[in-house]
XYZ file of C-alpha atoms in Angstrom:
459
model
C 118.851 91.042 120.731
C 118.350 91.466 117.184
C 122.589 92.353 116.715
C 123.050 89.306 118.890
C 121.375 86.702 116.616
C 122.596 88.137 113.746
C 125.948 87.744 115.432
C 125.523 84.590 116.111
C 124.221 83.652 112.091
C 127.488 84.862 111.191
C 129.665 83.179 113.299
C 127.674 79.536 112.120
C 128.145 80.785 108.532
C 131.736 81.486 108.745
C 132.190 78.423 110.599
C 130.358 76.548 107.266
C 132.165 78.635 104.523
C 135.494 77.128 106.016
C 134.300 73.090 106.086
C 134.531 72.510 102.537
C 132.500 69.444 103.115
C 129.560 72.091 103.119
C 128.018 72.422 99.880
C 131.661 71.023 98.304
C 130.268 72.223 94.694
C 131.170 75.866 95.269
C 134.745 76.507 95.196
C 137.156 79.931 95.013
C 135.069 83.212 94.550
C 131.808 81.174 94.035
C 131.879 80.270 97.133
C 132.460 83.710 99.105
C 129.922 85.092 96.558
C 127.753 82.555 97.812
C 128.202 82.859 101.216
C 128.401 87.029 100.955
C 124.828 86.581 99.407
C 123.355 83.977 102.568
C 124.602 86.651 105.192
C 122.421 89.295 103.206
C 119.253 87.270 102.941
C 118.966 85.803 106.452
C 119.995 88.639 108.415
C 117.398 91.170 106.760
C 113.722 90.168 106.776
C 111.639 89.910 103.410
C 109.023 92.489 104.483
C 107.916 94.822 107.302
C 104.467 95.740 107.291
C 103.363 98.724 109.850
C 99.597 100.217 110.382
C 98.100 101.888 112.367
C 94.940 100.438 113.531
C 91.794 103.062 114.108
C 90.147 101.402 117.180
C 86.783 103.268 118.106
C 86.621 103.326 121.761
C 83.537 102.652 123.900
C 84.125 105.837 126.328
C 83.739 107.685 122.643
C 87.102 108.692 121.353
C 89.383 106.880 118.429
C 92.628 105.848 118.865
C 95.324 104.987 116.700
C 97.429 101.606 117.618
C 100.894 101.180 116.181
C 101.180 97.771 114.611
C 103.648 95.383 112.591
C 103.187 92.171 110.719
C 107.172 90.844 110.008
C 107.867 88.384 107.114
C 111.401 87.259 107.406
C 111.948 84.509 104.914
C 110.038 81.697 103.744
C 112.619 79.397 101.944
C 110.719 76.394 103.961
C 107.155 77.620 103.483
C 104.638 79.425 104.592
C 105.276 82.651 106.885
C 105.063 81.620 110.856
C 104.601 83.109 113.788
C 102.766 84.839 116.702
C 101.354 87.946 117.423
C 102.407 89.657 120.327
C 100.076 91.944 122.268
C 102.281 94.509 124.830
C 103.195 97.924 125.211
C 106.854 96.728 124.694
C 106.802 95.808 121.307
C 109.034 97.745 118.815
C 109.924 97.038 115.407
C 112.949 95.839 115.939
C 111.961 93.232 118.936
C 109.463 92.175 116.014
C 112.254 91.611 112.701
C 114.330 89.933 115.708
C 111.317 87.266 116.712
C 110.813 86.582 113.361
C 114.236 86.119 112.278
C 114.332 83.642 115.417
C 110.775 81.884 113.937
C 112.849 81.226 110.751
C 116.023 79.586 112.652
C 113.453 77.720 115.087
C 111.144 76.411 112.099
C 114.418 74.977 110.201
C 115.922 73.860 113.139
C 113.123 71.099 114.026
C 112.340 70.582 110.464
C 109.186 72.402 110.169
C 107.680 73.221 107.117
C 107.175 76.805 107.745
C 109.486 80.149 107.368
C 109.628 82.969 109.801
C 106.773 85.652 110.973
C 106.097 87.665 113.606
C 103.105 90.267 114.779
C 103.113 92.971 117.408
C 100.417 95.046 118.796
C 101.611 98.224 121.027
C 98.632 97.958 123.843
C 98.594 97.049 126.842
C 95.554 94.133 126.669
C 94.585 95.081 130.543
C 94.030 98.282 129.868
C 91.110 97.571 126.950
C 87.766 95.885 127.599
C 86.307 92.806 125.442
C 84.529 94.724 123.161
C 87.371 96.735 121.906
C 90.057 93.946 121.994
C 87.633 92.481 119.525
C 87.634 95.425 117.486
C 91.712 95.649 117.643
C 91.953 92.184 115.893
C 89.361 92.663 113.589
C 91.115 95.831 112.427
C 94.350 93.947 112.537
C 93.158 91.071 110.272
C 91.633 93.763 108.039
C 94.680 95.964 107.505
C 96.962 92.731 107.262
C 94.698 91.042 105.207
C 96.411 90.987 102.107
C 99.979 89.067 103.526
C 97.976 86.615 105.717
C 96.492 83.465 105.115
C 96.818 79.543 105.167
C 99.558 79.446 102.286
C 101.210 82.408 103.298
C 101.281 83.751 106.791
C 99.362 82.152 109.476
C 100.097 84.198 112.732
C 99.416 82.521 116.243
C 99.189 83.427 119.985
C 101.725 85.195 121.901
C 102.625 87.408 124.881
C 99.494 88.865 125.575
C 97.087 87.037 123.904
C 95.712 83.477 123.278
C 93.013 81.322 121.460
C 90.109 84.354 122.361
C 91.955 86.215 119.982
C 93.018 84.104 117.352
C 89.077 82.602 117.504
C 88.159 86.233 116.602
C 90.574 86.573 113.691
C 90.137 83.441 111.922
C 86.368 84.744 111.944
C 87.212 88.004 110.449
C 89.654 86.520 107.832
C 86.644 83.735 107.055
C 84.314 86.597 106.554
C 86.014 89.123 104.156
C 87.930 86.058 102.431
C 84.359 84.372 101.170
C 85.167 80.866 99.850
C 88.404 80.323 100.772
C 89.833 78.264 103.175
C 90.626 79.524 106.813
C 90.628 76.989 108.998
C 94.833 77.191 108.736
C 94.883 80.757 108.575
C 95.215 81.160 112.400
C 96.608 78.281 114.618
C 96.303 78.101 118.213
C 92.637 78.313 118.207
C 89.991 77.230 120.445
C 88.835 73.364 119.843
C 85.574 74.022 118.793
C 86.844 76.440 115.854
C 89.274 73.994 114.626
C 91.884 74.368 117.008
C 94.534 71.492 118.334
C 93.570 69.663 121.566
C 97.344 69.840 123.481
C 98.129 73.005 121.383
C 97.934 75.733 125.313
C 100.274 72.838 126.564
C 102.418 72.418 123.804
C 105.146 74.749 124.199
C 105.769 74.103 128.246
C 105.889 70.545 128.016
C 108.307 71.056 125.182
C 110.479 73.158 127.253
C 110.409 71.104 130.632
C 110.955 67.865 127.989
C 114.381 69.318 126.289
C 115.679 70.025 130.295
C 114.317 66.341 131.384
C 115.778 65.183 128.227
C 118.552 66.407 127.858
C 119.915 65.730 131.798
C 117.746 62.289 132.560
C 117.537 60.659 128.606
C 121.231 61.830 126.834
C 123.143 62.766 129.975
C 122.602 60.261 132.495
C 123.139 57.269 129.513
C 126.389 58.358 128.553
C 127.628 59.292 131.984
C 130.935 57.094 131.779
C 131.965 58.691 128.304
C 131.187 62.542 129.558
C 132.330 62.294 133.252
C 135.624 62.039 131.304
C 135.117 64.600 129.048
C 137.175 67.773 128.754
C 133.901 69.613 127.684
C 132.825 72.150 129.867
C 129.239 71.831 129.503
C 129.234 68.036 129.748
C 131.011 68.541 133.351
C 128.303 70.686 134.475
C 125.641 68.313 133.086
C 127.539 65.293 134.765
C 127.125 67.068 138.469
C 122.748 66.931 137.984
C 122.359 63.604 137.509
C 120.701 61.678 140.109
C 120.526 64.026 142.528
C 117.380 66.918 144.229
C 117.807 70.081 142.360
C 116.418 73.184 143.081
C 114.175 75.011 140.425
C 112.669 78.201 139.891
C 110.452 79.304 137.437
C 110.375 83.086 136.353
C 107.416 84.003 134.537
C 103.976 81.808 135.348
C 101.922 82.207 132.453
C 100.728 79.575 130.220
C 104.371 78.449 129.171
C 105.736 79.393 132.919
C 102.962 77.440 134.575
C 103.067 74.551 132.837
C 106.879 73.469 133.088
C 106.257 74.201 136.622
C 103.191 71.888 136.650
C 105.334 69.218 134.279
C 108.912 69.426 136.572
C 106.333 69.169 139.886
C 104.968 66.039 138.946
C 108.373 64.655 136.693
C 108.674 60.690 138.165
C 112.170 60.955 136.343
C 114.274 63.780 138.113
C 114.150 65.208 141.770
C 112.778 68.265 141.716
C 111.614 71.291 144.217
C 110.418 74.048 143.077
C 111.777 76.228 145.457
C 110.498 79.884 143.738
C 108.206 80.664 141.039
C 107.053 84.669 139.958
C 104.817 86.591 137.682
C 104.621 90.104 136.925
C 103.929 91.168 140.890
C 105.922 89.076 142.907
C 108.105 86.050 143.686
C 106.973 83.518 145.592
C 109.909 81.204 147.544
C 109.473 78.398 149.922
C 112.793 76.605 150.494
C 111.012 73.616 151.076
C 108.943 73.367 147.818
C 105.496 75.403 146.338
C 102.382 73.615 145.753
C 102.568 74.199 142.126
C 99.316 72.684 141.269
C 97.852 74.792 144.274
C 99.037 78.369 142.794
C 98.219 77.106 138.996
C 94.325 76.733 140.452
C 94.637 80.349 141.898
C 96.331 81.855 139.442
C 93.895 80.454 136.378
C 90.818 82.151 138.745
C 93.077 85.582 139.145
C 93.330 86.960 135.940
C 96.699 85.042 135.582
C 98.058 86.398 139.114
C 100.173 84.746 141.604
C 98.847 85.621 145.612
C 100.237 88.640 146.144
C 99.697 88.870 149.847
C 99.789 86.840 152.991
C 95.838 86.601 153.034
C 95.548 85.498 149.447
C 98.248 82.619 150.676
C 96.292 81.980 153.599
C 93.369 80.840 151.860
C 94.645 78.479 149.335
C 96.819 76.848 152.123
C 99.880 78.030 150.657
C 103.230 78.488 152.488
C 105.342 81.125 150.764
C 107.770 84.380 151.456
C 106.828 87.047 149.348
C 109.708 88.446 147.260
C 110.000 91.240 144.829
C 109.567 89.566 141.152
C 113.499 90.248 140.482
C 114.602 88.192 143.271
C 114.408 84.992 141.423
C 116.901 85.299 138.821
C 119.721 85.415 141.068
C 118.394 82.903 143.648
C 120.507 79.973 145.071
C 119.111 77.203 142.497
C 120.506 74.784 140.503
C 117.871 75.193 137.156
C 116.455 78.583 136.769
C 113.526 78.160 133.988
C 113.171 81.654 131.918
C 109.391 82.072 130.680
C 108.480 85.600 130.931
C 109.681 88.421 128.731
C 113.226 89.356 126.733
C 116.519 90.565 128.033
C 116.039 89.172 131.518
C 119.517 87.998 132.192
C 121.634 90.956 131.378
C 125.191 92.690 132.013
C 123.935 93.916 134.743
C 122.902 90.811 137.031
C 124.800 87.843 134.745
C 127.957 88.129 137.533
C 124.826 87.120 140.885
C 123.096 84.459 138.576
C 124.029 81.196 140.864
C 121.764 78.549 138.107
C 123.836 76.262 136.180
C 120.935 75.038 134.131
C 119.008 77.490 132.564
C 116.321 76.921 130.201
C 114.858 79.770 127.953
C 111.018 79.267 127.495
C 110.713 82.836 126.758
C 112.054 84.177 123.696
C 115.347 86.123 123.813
C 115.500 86.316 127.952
C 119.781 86.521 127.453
C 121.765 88.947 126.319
C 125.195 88.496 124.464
C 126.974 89.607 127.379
C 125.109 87.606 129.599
C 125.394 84.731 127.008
C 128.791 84.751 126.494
C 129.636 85.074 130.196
C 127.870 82.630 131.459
C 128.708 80.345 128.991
C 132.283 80.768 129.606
C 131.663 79.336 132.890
C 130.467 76.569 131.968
C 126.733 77.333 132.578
C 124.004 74.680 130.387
C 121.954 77.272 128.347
C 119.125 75.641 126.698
C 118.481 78.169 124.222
C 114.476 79.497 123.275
C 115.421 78.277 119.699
C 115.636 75.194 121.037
C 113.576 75.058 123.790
C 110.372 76.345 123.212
C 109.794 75.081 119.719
C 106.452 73.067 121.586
C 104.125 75.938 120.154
C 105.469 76.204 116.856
C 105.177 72.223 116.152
C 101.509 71.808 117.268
C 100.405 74.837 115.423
C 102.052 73.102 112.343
C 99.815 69.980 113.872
C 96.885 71.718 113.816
C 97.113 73.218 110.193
C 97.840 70.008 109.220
C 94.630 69.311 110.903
C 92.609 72.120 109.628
C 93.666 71.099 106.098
C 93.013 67.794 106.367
C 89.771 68.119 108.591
C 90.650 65.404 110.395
C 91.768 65.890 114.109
C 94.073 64.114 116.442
C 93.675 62.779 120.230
C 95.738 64.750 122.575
C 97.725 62.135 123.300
C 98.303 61.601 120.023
C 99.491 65.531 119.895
C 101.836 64.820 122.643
C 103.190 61.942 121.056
C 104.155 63.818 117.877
C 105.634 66.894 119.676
C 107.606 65.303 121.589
C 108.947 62.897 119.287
C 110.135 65.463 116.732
C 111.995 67.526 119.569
C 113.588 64.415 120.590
C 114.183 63.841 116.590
C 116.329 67.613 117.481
C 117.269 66.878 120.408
C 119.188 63.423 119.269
C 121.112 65.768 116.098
C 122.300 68.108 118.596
C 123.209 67.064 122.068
C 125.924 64.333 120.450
C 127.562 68.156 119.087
C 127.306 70.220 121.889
C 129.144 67.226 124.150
C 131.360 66.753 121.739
C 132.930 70.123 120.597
C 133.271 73.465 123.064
C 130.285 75.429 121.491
C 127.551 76.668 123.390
C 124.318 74.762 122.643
C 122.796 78.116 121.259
C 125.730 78.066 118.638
C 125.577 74.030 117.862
C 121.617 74.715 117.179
C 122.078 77.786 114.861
C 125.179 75.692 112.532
C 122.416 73.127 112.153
C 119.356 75.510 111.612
C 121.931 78.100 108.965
C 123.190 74.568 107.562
C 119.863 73.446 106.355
C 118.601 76.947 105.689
C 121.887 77.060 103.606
C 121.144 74.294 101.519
C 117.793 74.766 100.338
C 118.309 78.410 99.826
C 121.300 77.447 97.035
C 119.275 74.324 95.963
C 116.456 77.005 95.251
C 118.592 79.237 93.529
C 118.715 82.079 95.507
C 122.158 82.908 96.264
C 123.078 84.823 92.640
């Protein structure tokens, strides 16, 4: 994934080195210099910092625990990101997410650069106590990179405002006198946290599909039913009509755009399938959503695996193996669990035409550029799942300010600064025969572009 974004970066750049209405000042050599010089910063990060953590364990043995703390750039401020807890994470799936924070965080105008954590564990396989001990060490041997005007990490894969409460307690007590209430965002309320902030990045991703088909789409139906673009054809065909969804991946940014397209008074949806890390559940028909978001938030995060468990929370569902639902027969097929889920090797079954990436990274070039060419509606994780990343910058705000906002308020905000994004880009991706992934990277490299050579960075 990591080649593929920086792929991607390249192609925007060499698309702006050849519109001379780009930074018009630099002309002839200058402006290849310059340009030579962008590549090099944004597709190498600013730091990688490794430990490994020595986590006493409460059968009696020490471990050692493998873990990274990426800063990528911070042209636009402070260092950004989460920290993810799995026993997938790699360096390189780390420099990658927090080369993606830095293109997410410029391309919604947020005043923050690009981080990213990673903890190899598996957090199942640890009790309380010694999760507890793994951030404490983690804050300790990170110490000296993280804080509110330099790196504030956040939740990720694997972990959530438990472990960020712990943290920000640790960094408060061996950083006496300072101020922490923005070192960590995506706390609980009661230690500063954001009301809206667990919701924040599903309702951002259902809101860019909604959007994107019911807002932009269905207004200018006349002009793109006429359109020669490919993606505005496929758009054109959703409007106003049931569609089918399914939802892969039903944690807290899974289960939430389920719960938000369930109850959506704007487009017809059934949710036809939804899965976790067990199973896929499909009911032709429709799921209760808010039925399996009650039994999965009193099952550890679990789906019903079985017919019994189904049984007693009045359920009616086949049970499917959990890889079943990317190549379903749907018409939106919502991507919230892990990376490289749509691949070379199923991209040629996937039936979706709308697919929205919740999850970081679920698509592969290949699969990318495939299913692009036929005219598939990828709404890309840069773009899609920015909901976290703009409450957390509500809630430092918050912290700083030590004032706090309504959730409604919250909501308000997020969604009016994706729809702030959302109006910038959608007019370009109708309008020219990029992919929306490429349209949002040319804006996110433009402005990244700008400030970096207004900072003086390029020579």
């Amino acid at each position: 994934m990591e080649e593929q974004t920086r792929t991607i970066v390249q192609q925007s750049l060499n698309a702006l080195l050849e519109n001379e209405s780009f930074l018009p000042e630099l002309k002839g050599d200058m402006r290849k210099t310059a340009f030579t010089s962008l590549s090099a910063i944004l597709s190498t990060p600013n730091q990688i910092h490794k430990s490994f953590l020595r986590i006493p364990l409460e059968a009696g043995e020490v471990i050692r625990i493998p873990s990274y703390r990426v800063h990528h750039n911070d042209a636009l401020g402070p260092y950004k990101g989460g920290i993810r807890f799995h026993e997938s994470v790699n360096e390189e799936e780390v420099v990658n997410l927090a080369f993606l924070m830095t293109l997410k965080n410029s391309l919604h105008n947020v005043p923050f650069g690009g981080g990213k954590g990673g903890i190899i564990i598996d957090p199942k396989a640890f009790s309380e106590q010694e999760l507890q001990r793994i951030c404490i060490k983690y804050v300790r041997y990170f110490n000296n990179v993280l804080g509110p005007d330099k790196d504030i990490p956040a939740p990720d894969v694997g972990s959530g405002e438990r472990e960020m409460d712990w943290m920000m307690a640790e960094y408060k007590k061996i950083n006496p006198g300072q101020p922490y209430l923005g070192s960590f965002t995506g706390k609980s309320v009661i230690n500063g946290g954001s009301l809206g902030r667990r919701e924040a990045t599903g309702k951002g991703v259902y809101f860019t599909f909604r959007y994107l088909l019911n807002d932009y789409v269905k207004t200018n139906q006349e002009t793109l039913t006429t359109s020669s673009n490919p993606f505005a054809k496929t758009a054109v065909e959703y409007v106003d009509r049931p569609l089918r969804v399914a939802v892969q991946g039903f944690g807290n940014v899974g289960s939430v755009s389920a719960l938000e397209a369930f109850g959506c008074e704007h487009i017809q949806n059934q949710i036809v399938a939804v899965s976790d890390r067990n199973v896929t559940l499909f009911n032709a028909d429709g799921l209760d959503i808010p039925a399996l978001v009650n039994f999965s938030a009193n099952n550890h995060g679990d789906l019903p695996k079985t017919p019994e468990q189904l049984k007693e929370i009045n359920v009616s569902a086949e049970i499917q193996s959990r890889e079943d639902i990317l190549t379903m027969n749907v018409d939106v097929l919502f991507l919230a669990a892990l990376e490289n889920q749509l691949t070379d090797q199923n991209m040629t079954e996937i039936k979706a035409r709308i697919i929205v990436e919740g999850a970081n990274a679920p698509t592969t070039k290949e699969a990318d550029d495939y299913l692009s060419a036929k005219g598939v509606v990828i709404i890309p994780d840069i773009l899609a799942n920015a909901g976290g990343v703009i409450v957390s910058y509500l809630e430092w705000l918050q912290g700083r300010e030590t004032q706090f906002y309504t959730e409604e308020q919250v909501h308000s905000q997020l969604l009016e600064k994706m729809k702030n994004t959302l109006d910038i880009i959608l007019p370009q991706y109708f309008g020219d025969p990029f992919p929306l992934r490429q349209n949002c990277y040319i804006h996110s490299v433009t402005r990244l572009s700008t400030v970096l050579y207004k900072q003086g960075k390029l020579y």
